[in-house]
Tab-separated table of C-alpha atoms and ligand atoms in Angstrom:
chain	number	residue	atom	x	y	z
A	1	MET	CA	-8.321	-10.203	18.003
A	2	ALA	CA	-4.798	-11.359	18.734
A	3	ILE	CA	-2.077	-10.656	16.198
A	4	SER	CA	-1.363	-13.894	14.357
A	5	ILE	CA	2.139	-15.364	14.336
A	6	LYS	CA	2.777	-17.334	11.165
A	7	SER	CA	4.385	-20.770	11.222
A	8	GLU	CA	7.356	-21.551	8.970
A	9	ARG	CA	4.961	-23.193	6.500
A	10	GLU	CA	2.675	-20.153	6.476
A	11	ILE	CA	5.649	-17.837	6.042
A	12	GLN	CA	6.660	-19.765	2.925
A	13	LEU	CA	3.144	-19.384	1.525
A	14	MET	CA	3.179	-15.643	2.337
A	15	ARG	CA	6.558	-15.305	0.610
A	16	GLU	CA	5.206	-17.004	-2.491
A	17	SER	CA	1.993	-14.951	-2.509
A	18	CYS	CA	3.991	-11.720	-2.193
A	19	LYS	CA	6.549	-12.730	-4.833
A	20	LEU	CA	3.771	-13.310	-7.365
A	21	LEU	CA	2.198	-9.952	-6.504
A	22	ALA	CA	5.542	-8.162	-6.915
A	23	ASP	CA	5.820	-9.727	-10.374
A	24	VAL	CA	2.347	-8.371	-11.235
A	25	PHE	CA	3.428	-4.876	-10.138
A	26	GLN	CA	6.650	-5.035	-12.129
A	27	ASN	CA	4.548	-5.754	-15.218
A	28	LEU	CA	2.059	-3.001	-14.386
A	29	GLU	CA	4.854	-0.479	-13.928
A	30	ASN	CA	6.278	-1.411	-17.330
A	31	ALA	CA	2.863	-1.144	-18.997
A	32	VAL	CA	1.428	2.045	-17.533
A	33	LYS	CA	1.583	4.969	-19.960
A	34	PRO	CA	-0.212	8.120	-21.116
A	35	GLY	CA	-3.447	7.395	-22.985
A	36	MET	CA	-4.237	4.252	-20.998
A	37	SER	CA	-7.516	4.171	-19.089
A	38	THR	CA	-7.531	3.142	-15.449
A	39	LEU	CA	-9.918	0.324	-16.462
A	40	GLU	CA	-7.338	-1.030	-18.931
A	41	LEU	CA	-4.772	-1.051	-16.135
A	42	ASP	CA	-7.211	-2.970	-13.937
A	43	ALA	CA	-7.904	-5.510	-16.687
A	44	LEU	CA	-4.175	-6.083	-17.131
A	45	GLY	CA	-3.679	-6.477	-13.381
A	46	GLU	CA	-6.473	-9.018	-13.093
A	47	LYS	CA	-5.139	-10.964	-16.072
A	48	LEU	CA	-1.639	-11.094	-14.553
A	49	ILE	CA	-2.960	-12.191	-11.157
A	50	ARG	CA	-5.085	-14.957	-12.686
A	51	ALA	CA	-2.208	-16.046	-14.953
A	52	HIS	CA	-0.376	-16.965	-11.731
A	53	GLY	CA	-3.351	-19.127	-10.734
A	54	CYS	CA	-4.257	-16.622	-8.010
A	55	THR	CA	-7.368	-14.628	-7.101
A	56	PRO	CA	-7.507	-10.825	-6.812
A	57	ASN	CA	-8.409	-10.175	-3.166
A	58	PHE	CA	-9.746	-6.636	-3.712
A	59	LEU	CA	-12.376	-7.787	-6.229
A	60	ASN	CA	-15.767	-7.851	-4.452
A	61	TYR	CA	-14.129	-6.966	-1.120
A	62	ASN	CA	-17.057	-5.226	0.638
A	63	GLY	CA	-18.430	-4.836	-2.886
A	64	PHE	CA	-15.365	-3.190	-4.480
A	65	PRO	CA	-15.949	-3.677	-8.228
A	66	ALA	CA	-12.358	-4.159	-9.490
A	67	SER	CA	-9.076	-5.991	-8.890
A	68	LEU	CA	-6.935	-2.874	-8.582
A	69	CYS	CA	-7.500	0.384	-6.763
A	70	VAL	CA	-6.273	3.050	-9.171
A	71	SER	CA	-6.089	6.543	-7.673
A	72	VAL	CA	-4.995	9.493	-9.807
A	73	ASN	CA	-3.425	12.765	-8.555
A	74	ASP	CA	-5.569	14.077	-5.651
A	75	GLU	CA	-7.154	10.643	-5.192
A	76	VAL	CA	-5.510	9.072	-2.140
A	77	VAL	CA	-6.696	5.451	-2.314
A	78	HIS	CA	-9.589	3.220	-3.410
A	79	GLY	CA	-10.050	4.836	-6.826
A	80	ILE	CA	-12.430	2.753	-8.949
A	81	PRO	CA	-11.008	1.967	-12.410
A	82	ARG	CA	-13.019	3.585	-15.227
A	83	LYS	CA	-13.053	3.405	-18.995
A	84	ASP	CA	-13.255	7.187	-19.264
A	85	ARG	CA	-10.448	7.958	-16.807
A	86	ILE	CA	-7.490	8.349	-19.151
A	87	LEU	CA	-3.987	8.712	-17.727
A	88	GLN	CA	-2.284	11.891	-18.940
A	89	GLU	CA	1.349	12.885	-19.168
A	90	GLY	CA	2.289	14.451	-15.821
A	91	ASP	CA	-0.286	12.545	-13.744
A	92	ILE	CA	0.701	10.462	-10.755
A	93	VAL	CA	-1.208	7.224	-10.278
A	94	SER	CA	-1.333	5.103	-7.145
A	95	VAL	CA	-1.988	1.434	-7.765
A	96	ASP	CA	-2.948	-0.733	-4.792
A	97	ALA	CA	-3.671	-4.437	-5.200
A	98	GLY	CA	-3.329	-7.855	-3.665
A	99	LEU	CA	-3.863	-11.503	-4.404
A	100	ILE	CA	-4.620	-14.786	-2.701
A	101	TYR	CA	-2.240	-17.719	-3.181
A	102	LYS	CA	-3.249	-21.000	-1.524
A	103	GLY	CA	-5.312	-19.066	1.015
A	104	TYR	CA	-2.624	-16.469	1.811
A	105	HIS	CA	-3.024	-12.787	1.028
A	106	SER	CA	-0.497	-10.271	-0.210
A	107	ASP	CA	-0.994	-6.507	-0.504
A	108	MET	CA	1.133	-3.708	-1.932
A	109	ALA	CA	0.917	-0.257	-3.501
A	110	ARG	CA	3.086	2.006	-5.605
A	111	THR	CA	2.648	5.517	-7.030
A	112	PHE	CA	3.843	5.775	-10.624
A	113	GLY	CA	4.575	8.959	-12.564
A	114	ILE	CA	3.006	9.082	-16.028
A	115	GLY	CA	5.619	10.315	-18.480
A	116	THR	CA	7.395	13.402	-17.196
A	117	ILE	CA	6.074	14.642	-13.856
A	118	SER	CA	6.777	17.796	-11.867
A	119	GLU	CA	9.733	17.899	-9.501
A	120	ASP	CA	7.318	18.454	-6.602
A	121	ALA	CA	5.402	15.306	-7.528
A	122	ARG	CA	8.608	13.308	-7.906
A	123	LEU	CA	9.759	14.402	-4.453
A	124	LEU	CA	6.398	13.517	-2.898
A	125	ILE	CA	6.608	9.983	-4.338
A	126	GLU	CA	10.249	9.536	-3.299
A	127	ARG	CA	9.710	10.844	0.246
A	128	THR	CA	6.628	8.682	0.717
A	129	ARG	CA	8.690	5.648	-0.307
A	130	GLN	CA	11.521	6.705	2.008
A	131	SER	CA	9.122	7.020	4.966
A	132	PHE	CA	8.206	3.356	4.524
A	133	PHE	CA	11.887	2.366	4.715
A	134	ASP	CA	12.448	4.624	7.731
A	135	GLY	CA	9.397	3.052	9.380
A	136	ILE	CA	10.351	-0.555	8.906
A	137	LYS	CA	13.777	-0.027	10.460
A	138	MET	CA	11.775	-0.321	13.678
A	139	ALA	CA	9.934	-3.506	12.604
A	140	LYS	CA	11.960	-5.912	14.702
A	141	ALA	CA	10.979	-8.524	17.243
A	142	GLY	CA	11.103	-6.948	20.723
A	143	ASN	CA	10.251	-3.445	19.492
A	144	HIS	CA	6.725	-2.063	19.763
A	145	LEU	CA	4.393	-1.503	16.848
A	146	PHE	CA	4.034	2.249	17.201
A	147	GLU	CA	7.790	2.749	16.905
A	148	ILE	CA	7.089	2.104	13.209
A	149	SER	CA	4.351	4.769	13.199
A	150	ASN	CA	6.589	7.276	14.969
A	151	ALA	CA	9.457	6.677	12.536
A	152	ILE	CA	7.188	7.232	9.506
A	153	ASP	CA	5.890	10.442	11.072
A	154	ALA	CA	9.424	11.672	11.833
A	155	SER	CA	10.496	10.892	8.277
A	156	ILE	CA	7.704	13.009	6.739
A	157	LYS	CA	7.533	15.849	9.273
A	158	PRO	CA	10.436	17.963	7.899
A	159	TYR	CA	8.629	18.320	4.554
A	160	GLY	CA	5.375	19.676	5.984
A	161	TYR	CA	3.282	17.150	4.064
A	162	GLY	CA	-0.028	15.861	5.414
A	163	ILE	CA	0.043	12.307	6.745
A	164	VAL	CA	-3.341	10.682	6.137
A	165	ARG	CA	-4.863	9.702	9.482
A	166	ASP	CA	-8.166	8.196	8.375
A	167	LEU	CA	-6.555	5.135	6.785
A	168	VAL	CA	-3.863	2.892	8.232
A	169	GLY	CA	-1.763	-0.211	7.591
A	170	HIS	CA	-2.718	-3.627	8.905
A	171	GLY	CA	-1.772	-7.193	9.681
A	172	ILE	CA	-2.238	-9.657	6.807
A	173	GLY	CA	-2.333	-13.424	6.357
A	174	THR	CA	-5.309	-15.687	5.770
A	175	SER	CA	-7.338	-12.454	5.688
A	176	LEU	CA	-6.524	-9.265	3.803
A	177	HIS	CA	-7.019	-7.147	6.901
A	178	GLU	CA	-5.943	-8.623	10.217
A	179	ASP	CA	-4.959	-7.009	13.488
A	180	PRO	CA	-3.112	-4.818	14.275
A	181	GLN	CA	-3.966	-1.471	12.719
A	182	ILE	CA	-0.766	0.440	11.897
A	183	PRO	CA	-1.085	4.248	11.889
A	184	ASN	CA	1.406	6.279	9.867
A	185	PHE	CA	1.481	9.151	12.374
A	186	ALA	CA	3.031	9.479	15.840
A	187	GLN	CA	1.309	7.709	18.714
A	188	ARG	CA	1.359	8.421	22.433
A	189	ARG	CA	1.306	4.755	23.382
A	190	ARG	CA	3.801	2.037	22.429
A	191	GLY	CA	1.318	-0.369	20.947
A	192	PRO	CA	1.684	-4.159	20.960
A	193	LYS	CA	5.067	-5.842	21.082
A	194	LEU	CA	6.385	-7.204	17.799
A	195	HIS	CA	7.260	-10.883	17.413
A	196	ALA	CA	9.031	-12.836	14.695
A	197	GLY	CA	6.462	-14.352	12.349
A	198	MET	CA	4.100	-11.369	12.214
A	199	THR	CA	3.245	-10.287	8.679
A	200	LEU	CA	2.256	-6.631	8.267
A	201	ALA	CA	1.159	-4.387	5.411
A	202	ILE	CA	2.777	-1.012	6.054
A	203	GLU	CA	1.476	1.734	3.826
A	204	PRO	CA	2.140	5.442	4.291
A	205	MET	CA	-0.344	7.666	2.421
A	206	ILE	CA	1.076	11.174	2.147
A	207	ASN	CA	-0.571	14.361	0.845
A	208	MET	CA	1.395	17.283	-0.564
A	209	GLY	CA	-0.996	19.601	1.266
A	210	ARG	CA	-3.083	19.025	4.360
A	211	ALA	CA	-3.843	15.620	5.856
A	212	ASP	CA	-7.626	15.874	5.582
A	213	VAL	CA	-9.400	13.551	3.173
A	214	GLU	CA	-12.984	13.045	2.058
A	215	TRP	CA	-14.966	10.292	0.361
A	216	LEU	CA	-16.550	10.808	-3.045
A	217	ASP	CA	-20.185	9.886	-3.688
A	218	ASP	CA	-19.151	6.453	-5.024
A	219	ASP	CA	-18.432	5.672	-1.327
A	220	TRP	CA	-14.970	4.353	-2.260
A	221	THR	CA	-12.696	6.986	-3.742
A	222	VAL	CA	-10.794	8.886	-1.048
A	223	VAL	CA	-9.508	12.306	-2.164
A	224	THR	CA	-7.533	15.068	-0.494
A	225	GLU	CA	-9.869	17.745	0.817
A	226	ASP	CA	-7.615	20.555	-0.465
A	227	GLY	CA	-7.126	18.980	-3.914
A	228	SER	CA	-3.398	18.434	-3.387
A	229	LEU	CA	-1.549	15.427	-4.817
A	230	SER	CA	-1.259	12.255	-2.777
A	231	ALA	CA	1.205	9.343	-2.878
A	232	HIS	CA	1.026	5.804	-1.480
A	233	TYR	CA	3.733	3.201	-0.905
A	234	GLU	CA	3.021	-0.204	0.585
A	235	ASN	CA	4.726	-3.530	1.093
A	236	THR	CA	3.836	-6.670	2.964
A	237	ILE	CA	6.692	-7.404	5.376
A	238	LEU	CA	7.719	-10.183	7.742
A	239	VAL	CA	8.952	-9.369	11.248
A	240	THR	CA	12.012	-11.422	12.201
A	241	ASP	CA	14.491	-11.376	15.070
A	242	GLY	CA	16.802	-9.370	12.816
A	243	GLU	CA	16.079	-7.135	9.859
A	244	PRO	CA	12.514	-7.261	8.517
A	245	GLU	CA	11.981	-9.126	5.265
A	246	ILE	CA	10.156	-7.101	2.604
A	247	LEU	CA	8.083	-9.755	0.891
A	248	THR	CA	6.672	-7.684	-1.989
A	249	LEU	CA	9.856	-5.906	-3.064
A	250	TYR	CA	10.812	-5.897	-6.756
B	1	MG	MG1	-3.128	-2.496	2.498
């Protein structure tokens, strides 16, 4: 499938979709605290998304049963919210969610610390975030897609963390997952050329230990094989002829 180039009208709709999602995340970040269940967080997220007149795009996606993916500590992504999963002081929790506004999808993720977290955990979250910003420096019309992948890899390499290889970023627009796939680790090829008007969800997933992950028996939750902590940072961005526009920033 070709990578879609959004028209000016579509870009406006993407901007609006992403702005509303960023507002949802701002509220979630303010609300998340020790003692809260991951199901409560999901309920709040869904309420906020619907209050904007939007639809949660993760809900029922390939049968996913919730609006938010909520992944705690060694859970990398796709954690299913549960009533009996209570957030504890010192946990780190990755929240990944998106919404549909007038047919246009947005997608973002953040890892939040619950109360006071260890210095190692704080650094993992900060360096994962930084790798996103190092990656998107390359997201310019005329560059090639895998320059983003290589820059994320180079950003993380000095720390010896594991870069998750089994899951990647993606194009986004009238579908949640469009072409191209965007790996977060170095590539031998250049990948497709970037053009203004491409909208991409770039999302490094970084493990404190090794890169290997496995799927739990619920067929959704992805965890680190070695039990180490994992962080996730994602924004939907717009490629332009100049600097990329981060559409989900707050
Ligand atoms: Mg995504």
